Short mmCIF file of C-alpha atoms and ligand atoms in Angstrom, two decimals:
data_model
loop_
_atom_site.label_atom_id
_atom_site.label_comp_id
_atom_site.label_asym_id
_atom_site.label_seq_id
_atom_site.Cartn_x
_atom_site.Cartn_y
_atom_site.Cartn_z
CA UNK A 687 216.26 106.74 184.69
CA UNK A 688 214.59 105.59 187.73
CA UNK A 689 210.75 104.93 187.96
CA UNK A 690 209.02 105.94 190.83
CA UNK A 691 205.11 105.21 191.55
CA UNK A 692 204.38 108.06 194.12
CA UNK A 693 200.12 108.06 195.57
CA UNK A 694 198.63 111.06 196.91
CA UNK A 695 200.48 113.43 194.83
CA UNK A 696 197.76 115.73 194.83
CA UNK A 697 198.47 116.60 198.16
CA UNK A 698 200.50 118.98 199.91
CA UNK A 699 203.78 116.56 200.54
CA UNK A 700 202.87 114.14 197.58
CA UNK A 701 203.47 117.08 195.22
CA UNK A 702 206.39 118.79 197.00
CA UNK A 703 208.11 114.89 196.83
CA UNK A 704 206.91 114.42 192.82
CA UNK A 705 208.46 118.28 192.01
CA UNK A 706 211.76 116.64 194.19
CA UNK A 707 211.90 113.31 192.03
CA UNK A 708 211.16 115.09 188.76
CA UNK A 709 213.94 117.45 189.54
CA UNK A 710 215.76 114.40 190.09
CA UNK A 711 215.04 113.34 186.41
CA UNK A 712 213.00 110.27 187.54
CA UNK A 713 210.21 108.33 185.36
CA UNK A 714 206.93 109.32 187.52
CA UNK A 715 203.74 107.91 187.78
CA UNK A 716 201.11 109.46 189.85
CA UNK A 717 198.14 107.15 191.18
CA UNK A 718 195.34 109.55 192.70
CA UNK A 719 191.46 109.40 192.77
CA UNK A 720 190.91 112.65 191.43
CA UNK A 721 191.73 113.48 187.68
CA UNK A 722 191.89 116.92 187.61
CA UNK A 723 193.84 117.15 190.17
CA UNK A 724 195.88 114.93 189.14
CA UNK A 725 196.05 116.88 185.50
CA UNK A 726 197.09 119.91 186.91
CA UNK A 727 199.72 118.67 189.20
CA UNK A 728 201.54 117.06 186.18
CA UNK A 729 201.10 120.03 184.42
CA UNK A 730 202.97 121.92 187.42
CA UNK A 731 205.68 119.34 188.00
CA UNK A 732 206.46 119.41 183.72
CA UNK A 733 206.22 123.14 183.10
CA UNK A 734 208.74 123.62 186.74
CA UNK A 735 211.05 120.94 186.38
CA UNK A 736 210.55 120.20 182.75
CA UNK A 737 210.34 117.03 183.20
CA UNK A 738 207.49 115.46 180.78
CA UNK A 739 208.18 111.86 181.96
CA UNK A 740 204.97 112.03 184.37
CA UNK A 741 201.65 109.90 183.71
CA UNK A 742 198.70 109.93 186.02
CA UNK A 743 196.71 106.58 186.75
CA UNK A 744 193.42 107.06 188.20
CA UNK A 745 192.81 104.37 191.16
CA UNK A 746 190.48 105.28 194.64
CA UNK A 747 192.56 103.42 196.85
CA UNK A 748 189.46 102.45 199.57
CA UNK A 749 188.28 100.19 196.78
CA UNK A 750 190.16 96.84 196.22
CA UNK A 751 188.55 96.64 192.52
CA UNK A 752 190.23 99.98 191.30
CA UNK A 753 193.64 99.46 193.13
CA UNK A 754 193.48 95.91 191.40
CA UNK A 755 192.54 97.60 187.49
CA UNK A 756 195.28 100.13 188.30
CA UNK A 757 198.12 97.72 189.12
CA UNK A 758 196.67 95.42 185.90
CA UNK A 759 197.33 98.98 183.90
CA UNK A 760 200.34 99.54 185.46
CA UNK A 761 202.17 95.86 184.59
CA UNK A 762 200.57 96.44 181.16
CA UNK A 763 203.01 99.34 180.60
CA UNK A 764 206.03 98.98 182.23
CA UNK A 765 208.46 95.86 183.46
CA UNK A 766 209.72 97.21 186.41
CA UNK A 767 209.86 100.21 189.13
CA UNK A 768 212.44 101.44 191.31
CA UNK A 769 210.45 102.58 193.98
CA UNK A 770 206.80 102.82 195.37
CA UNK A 771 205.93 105.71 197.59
CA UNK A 772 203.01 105.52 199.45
CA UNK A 773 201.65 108.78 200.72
CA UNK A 774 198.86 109.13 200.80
CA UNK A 775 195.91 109.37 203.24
CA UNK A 776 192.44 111.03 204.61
CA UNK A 777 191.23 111.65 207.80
CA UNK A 778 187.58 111.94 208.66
CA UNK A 779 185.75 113.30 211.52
CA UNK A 780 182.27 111.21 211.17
CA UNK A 781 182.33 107.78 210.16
CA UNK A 782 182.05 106.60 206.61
CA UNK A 783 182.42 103.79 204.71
CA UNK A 784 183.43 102.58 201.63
CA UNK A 785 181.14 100.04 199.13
CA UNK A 786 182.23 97.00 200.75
CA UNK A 787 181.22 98.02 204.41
CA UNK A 788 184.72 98.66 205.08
CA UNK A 789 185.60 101.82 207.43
CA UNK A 790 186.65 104.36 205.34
CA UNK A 791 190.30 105.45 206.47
CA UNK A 792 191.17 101.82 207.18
CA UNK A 793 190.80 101.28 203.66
CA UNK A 794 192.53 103.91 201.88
CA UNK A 795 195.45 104.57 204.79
CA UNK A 796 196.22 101.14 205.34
CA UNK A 797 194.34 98.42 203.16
CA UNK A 798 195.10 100.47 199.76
CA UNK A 799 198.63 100.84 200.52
CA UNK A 800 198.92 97.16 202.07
CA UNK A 801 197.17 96.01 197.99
CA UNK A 802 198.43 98.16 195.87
CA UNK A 803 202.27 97.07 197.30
CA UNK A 804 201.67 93.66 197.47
CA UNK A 805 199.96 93.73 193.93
CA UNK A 806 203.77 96.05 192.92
CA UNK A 807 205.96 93.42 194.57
CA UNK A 808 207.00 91.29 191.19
CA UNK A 809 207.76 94.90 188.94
CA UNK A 810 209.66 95.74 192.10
CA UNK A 811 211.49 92.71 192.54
CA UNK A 812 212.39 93.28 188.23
CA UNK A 813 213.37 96.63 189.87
CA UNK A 814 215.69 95.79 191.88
CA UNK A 815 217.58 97.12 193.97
CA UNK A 816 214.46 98.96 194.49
CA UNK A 817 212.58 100.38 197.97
CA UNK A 818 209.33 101.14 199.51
CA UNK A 819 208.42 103.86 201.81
CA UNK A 820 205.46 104.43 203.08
CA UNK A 821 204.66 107.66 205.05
CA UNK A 822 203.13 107.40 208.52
CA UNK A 823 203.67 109.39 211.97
CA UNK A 824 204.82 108.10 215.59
CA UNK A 825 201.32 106.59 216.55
CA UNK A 826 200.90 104.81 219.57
CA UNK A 827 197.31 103.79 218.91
CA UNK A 828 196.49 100.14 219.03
CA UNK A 829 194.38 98.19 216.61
CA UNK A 830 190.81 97.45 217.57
CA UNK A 831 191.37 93.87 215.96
CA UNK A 832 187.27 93.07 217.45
CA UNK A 833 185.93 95.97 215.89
CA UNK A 834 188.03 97.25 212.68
CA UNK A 835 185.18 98.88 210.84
CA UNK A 836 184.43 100.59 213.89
CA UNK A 837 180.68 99.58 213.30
CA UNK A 838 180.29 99.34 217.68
CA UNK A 839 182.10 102.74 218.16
CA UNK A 840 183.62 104.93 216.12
CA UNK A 841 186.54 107.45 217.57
CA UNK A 842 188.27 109.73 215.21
CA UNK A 843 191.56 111.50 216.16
CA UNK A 844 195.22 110.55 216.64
CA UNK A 845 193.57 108.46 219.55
CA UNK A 846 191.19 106.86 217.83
CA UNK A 847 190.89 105.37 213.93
CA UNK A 848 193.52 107.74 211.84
CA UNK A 849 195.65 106.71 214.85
CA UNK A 850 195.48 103.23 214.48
CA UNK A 851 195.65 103.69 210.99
CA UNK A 852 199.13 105.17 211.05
CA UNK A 853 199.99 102.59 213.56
CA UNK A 854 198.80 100.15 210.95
CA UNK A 855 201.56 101.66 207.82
CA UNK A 856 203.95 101.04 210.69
CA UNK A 857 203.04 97.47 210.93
CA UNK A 858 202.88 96.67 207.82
CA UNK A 859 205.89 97.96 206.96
CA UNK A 860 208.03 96.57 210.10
CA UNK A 861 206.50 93.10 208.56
CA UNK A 862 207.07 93.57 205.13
CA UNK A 863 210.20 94.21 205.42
CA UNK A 864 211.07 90.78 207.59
CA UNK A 865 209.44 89.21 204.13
CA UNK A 866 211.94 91.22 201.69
CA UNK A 867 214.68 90.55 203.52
CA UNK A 868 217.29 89.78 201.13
CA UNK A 869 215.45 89.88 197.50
CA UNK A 870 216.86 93.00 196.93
CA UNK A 871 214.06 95.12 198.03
CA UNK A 872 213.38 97.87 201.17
CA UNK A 873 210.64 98.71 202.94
CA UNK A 874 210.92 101.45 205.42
CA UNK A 875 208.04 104.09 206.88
CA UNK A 876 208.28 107.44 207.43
CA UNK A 877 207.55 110.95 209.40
CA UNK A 878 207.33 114.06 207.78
CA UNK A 879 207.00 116.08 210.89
CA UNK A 880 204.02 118.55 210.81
CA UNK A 881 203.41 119.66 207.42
CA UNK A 882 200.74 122.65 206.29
CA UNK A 883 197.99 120.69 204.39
CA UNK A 884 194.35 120.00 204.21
CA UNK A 885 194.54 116.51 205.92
CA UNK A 886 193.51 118.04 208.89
CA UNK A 887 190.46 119.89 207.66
CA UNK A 888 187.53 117.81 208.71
CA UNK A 889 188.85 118.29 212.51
CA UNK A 890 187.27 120.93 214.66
CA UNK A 891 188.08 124.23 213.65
CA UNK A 892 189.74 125.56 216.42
CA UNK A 893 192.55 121.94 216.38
CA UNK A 894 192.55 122.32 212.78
CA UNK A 895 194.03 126.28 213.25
CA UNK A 896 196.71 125.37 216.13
CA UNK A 897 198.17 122.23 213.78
CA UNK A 898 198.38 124.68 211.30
CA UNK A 899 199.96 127.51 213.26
CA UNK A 900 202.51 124.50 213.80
CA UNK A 901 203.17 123.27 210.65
CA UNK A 902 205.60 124.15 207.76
CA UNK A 903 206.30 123.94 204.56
CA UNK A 904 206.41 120.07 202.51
CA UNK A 905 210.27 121.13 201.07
CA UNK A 906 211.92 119.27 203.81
CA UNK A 907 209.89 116.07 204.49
CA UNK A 908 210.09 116.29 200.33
CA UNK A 909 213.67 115.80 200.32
CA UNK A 910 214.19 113.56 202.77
CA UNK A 911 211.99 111.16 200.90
CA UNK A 912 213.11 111.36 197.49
CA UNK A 913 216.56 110.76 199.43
CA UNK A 914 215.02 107.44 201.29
CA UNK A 915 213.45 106.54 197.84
CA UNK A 916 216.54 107.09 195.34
CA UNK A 917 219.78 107.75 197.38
CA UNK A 918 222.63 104.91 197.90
CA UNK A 919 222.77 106.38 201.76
CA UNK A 920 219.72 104.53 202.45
CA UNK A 921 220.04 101.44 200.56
CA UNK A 922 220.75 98.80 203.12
CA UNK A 923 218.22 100.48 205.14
CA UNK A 924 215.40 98.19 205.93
CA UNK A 925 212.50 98.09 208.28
CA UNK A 926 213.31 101.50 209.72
CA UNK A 927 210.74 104.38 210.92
CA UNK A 928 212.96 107.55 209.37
CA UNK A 929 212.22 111.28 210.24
CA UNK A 930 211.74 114.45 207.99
CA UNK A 931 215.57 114.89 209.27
CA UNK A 932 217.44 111.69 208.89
CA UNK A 933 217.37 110.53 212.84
CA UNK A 934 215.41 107.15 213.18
CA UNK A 935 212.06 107.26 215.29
CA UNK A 936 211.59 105.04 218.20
CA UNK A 937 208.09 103.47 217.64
CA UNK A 938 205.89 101.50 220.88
CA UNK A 939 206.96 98.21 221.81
CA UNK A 940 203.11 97.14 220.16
CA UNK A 941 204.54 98.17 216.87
CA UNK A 942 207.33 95.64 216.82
CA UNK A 943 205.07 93.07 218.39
CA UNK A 944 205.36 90.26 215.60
CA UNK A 945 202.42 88.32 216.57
CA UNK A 946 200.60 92.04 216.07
CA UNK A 947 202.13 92.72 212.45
CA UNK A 948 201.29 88.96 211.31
CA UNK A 949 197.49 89.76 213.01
CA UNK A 950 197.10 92.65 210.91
CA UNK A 951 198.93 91.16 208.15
CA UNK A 952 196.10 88.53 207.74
CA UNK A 953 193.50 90.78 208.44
CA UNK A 954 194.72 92.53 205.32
CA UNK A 955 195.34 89.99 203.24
CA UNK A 956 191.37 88.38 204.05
CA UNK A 957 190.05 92.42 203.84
CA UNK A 958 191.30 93.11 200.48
CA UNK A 959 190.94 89.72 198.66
N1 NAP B 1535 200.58 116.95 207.18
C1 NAP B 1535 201.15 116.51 208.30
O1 NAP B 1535 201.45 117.28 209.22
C2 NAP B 1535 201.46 115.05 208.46
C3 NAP B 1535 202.06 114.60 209.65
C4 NAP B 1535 202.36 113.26 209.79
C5 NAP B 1535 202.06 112.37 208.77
N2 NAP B 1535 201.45 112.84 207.63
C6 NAP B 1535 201.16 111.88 206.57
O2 NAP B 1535 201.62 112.38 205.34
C7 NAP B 1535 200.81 111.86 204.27
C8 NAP B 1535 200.38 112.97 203.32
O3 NAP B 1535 199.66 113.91 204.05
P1 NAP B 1535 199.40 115.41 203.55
O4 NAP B 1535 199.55 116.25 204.76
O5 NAP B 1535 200.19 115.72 202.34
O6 NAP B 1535 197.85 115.33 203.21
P2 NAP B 1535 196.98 115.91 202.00
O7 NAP B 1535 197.57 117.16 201.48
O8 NAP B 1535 195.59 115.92 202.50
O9 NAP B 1535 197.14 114.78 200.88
C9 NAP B 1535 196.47 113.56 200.98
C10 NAP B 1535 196.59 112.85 199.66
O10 NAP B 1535 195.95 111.57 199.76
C11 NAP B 1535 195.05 111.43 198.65
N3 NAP B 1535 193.93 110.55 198.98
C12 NAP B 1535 193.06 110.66 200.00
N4 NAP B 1535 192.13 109.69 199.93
C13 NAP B 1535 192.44 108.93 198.84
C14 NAP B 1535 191.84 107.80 198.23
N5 NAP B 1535 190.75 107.22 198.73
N6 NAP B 1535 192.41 107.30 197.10
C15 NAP B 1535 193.53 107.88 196.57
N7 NAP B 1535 194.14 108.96 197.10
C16 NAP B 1535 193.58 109.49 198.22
C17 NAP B 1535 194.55 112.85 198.41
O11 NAP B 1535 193.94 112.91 197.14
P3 NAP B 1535 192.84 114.07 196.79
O12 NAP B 1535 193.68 115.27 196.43
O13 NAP B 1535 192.10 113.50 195.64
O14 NAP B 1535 192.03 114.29 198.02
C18 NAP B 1535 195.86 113.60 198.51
O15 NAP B 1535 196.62 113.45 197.34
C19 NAP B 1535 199.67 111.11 204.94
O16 NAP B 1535 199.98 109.72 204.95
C20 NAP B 1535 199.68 111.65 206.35
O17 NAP B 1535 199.14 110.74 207.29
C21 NAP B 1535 201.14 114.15 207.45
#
């Protein structure tokens, strides 16, 4: 039985892929900030799939501290995982910030993800052969390496922070996966396409209605990475940017600028210590 550590399963293509690997008969645990939520999507996933192999750990990933206690619970319990999916993510229309100063989806879309991993990499490695995936979308937005709390000027949209924020997963991930190279792990990143759900809701109204008029259901995007996360297909896959239908995604030349992953990798590393 394979053990998968899925986040943001309380959202719309976090649960759809949790319902896919508990179908699959997988050993799931669900890291989330909310524990309701995250009560009543176990509850789904068991009573659907019955599956009862599902815990929830409770970690707010824009704070360092709580990623750090969950990952301390998590190596308390178990030896090793198969696979780490990181999904993950908020957008916000007005600036916020989290208790350390730190822009607010800078630290849960990329500096949660970029901790929490690096804090997984040893049960992985016990894992093995075992793969990360984290989930992202063809951003072309470039880092604002002078500014990244966005305390000068703060810009929202695909454009502006979530932007560079997805264009951060994929640079972290391109990089990681130079570091794994042969220990028996994968890292890849991936696009679900557009996908109904409330990430958008903080946008204007009227943007927040078209995406949805063009979005559709999770089940596809769902499949595609439980496939990436479990199925022998993928495994000597490694530092690719996959699609919600199997093709590969050509990301900017900036994304597979090396000197630009090892920037942000340091960044990360001096941001979440
Ligand atoms: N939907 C799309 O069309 C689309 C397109 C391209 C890429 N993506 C990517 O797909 C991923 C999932 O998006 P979605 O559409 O499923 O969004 P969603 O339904 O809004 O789900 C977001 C998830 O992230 C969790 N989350 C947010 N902030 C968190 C924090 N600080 N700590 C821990 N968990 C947190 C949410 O938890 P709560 O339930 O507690 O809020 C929720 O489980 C994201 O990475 C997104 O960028 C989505």
């Amino acid at each position: 039985m394979k053990t998968v550590l899925i986040t943001g399963a309380t959202g719309a293509i976090g649960k759809a892929t949790a319902m896919e690997l508990a179908k699959q008969n997988c050993n799931l645990i669900l890291l989330g900030r909310n524990t309701e939520k995250l009560r009543v999507v176990k509850a789904d996933i068991s009573q659907a799939t019955h599956n009862h192999n599902i815990e929830f750990i409770h970690a707010d990933l824009s704070e360092p501290k709580h990623v750090r206690e969950a990952c301390d619970e998590i190596k308390k319990k178990y030896s090793s995982l198969n696979a780490l999916i990181n999904i993950a993510a908020v957008f916000n229309s007005k600036r916020e910030e989290t208790t350390e100063g730190r822009e607010f989806m800078v630290a849960t879309n990329h500096l949660g993800p970029f901790l929490l991993t690096n804090e997984l990499i040893d049960l992985l490695k016990a894992g093995k052969p075992a793969r990360i995936v984290t989930v992202s979308a063809p951003s072309t937005t470039k880092v604002n390496f002078d500014d990244i709390d966005s305390k000068q000027r703060f810009s929202p949209g695909f454009m502006g922070v979530f932007g560079a924020t997805k264009m951060m997963n994929i640079l972290f991930t391109y990089a990681l996966a130079d570091r794994l190279r042969d220990t028996g792990i994968t890292a890849n990143v991936f696009h679900p396409g557009l996908v109904k759900s409330d990430l958008t809701s903080d946008m204007p109204l009227i943007l927040n209605l078209l995406i949805g008029m063009m979005s559709g259901k999770p089940d596809k995007a769902a499949k595609m990475l439980a496939s990436l996360a479990l199925d022998e297909k993928w495994q000597n896959s490694n530092g690719a940017f996959i699609k919600f239908d199997g093709k590969d995604v050509k990301s900017s030349a900036y994304s597979h600028d090396k000197e630009v992953q090892e920037k942000l990798w340091k960044l990360s590393e001096e941001l979440t210590k």
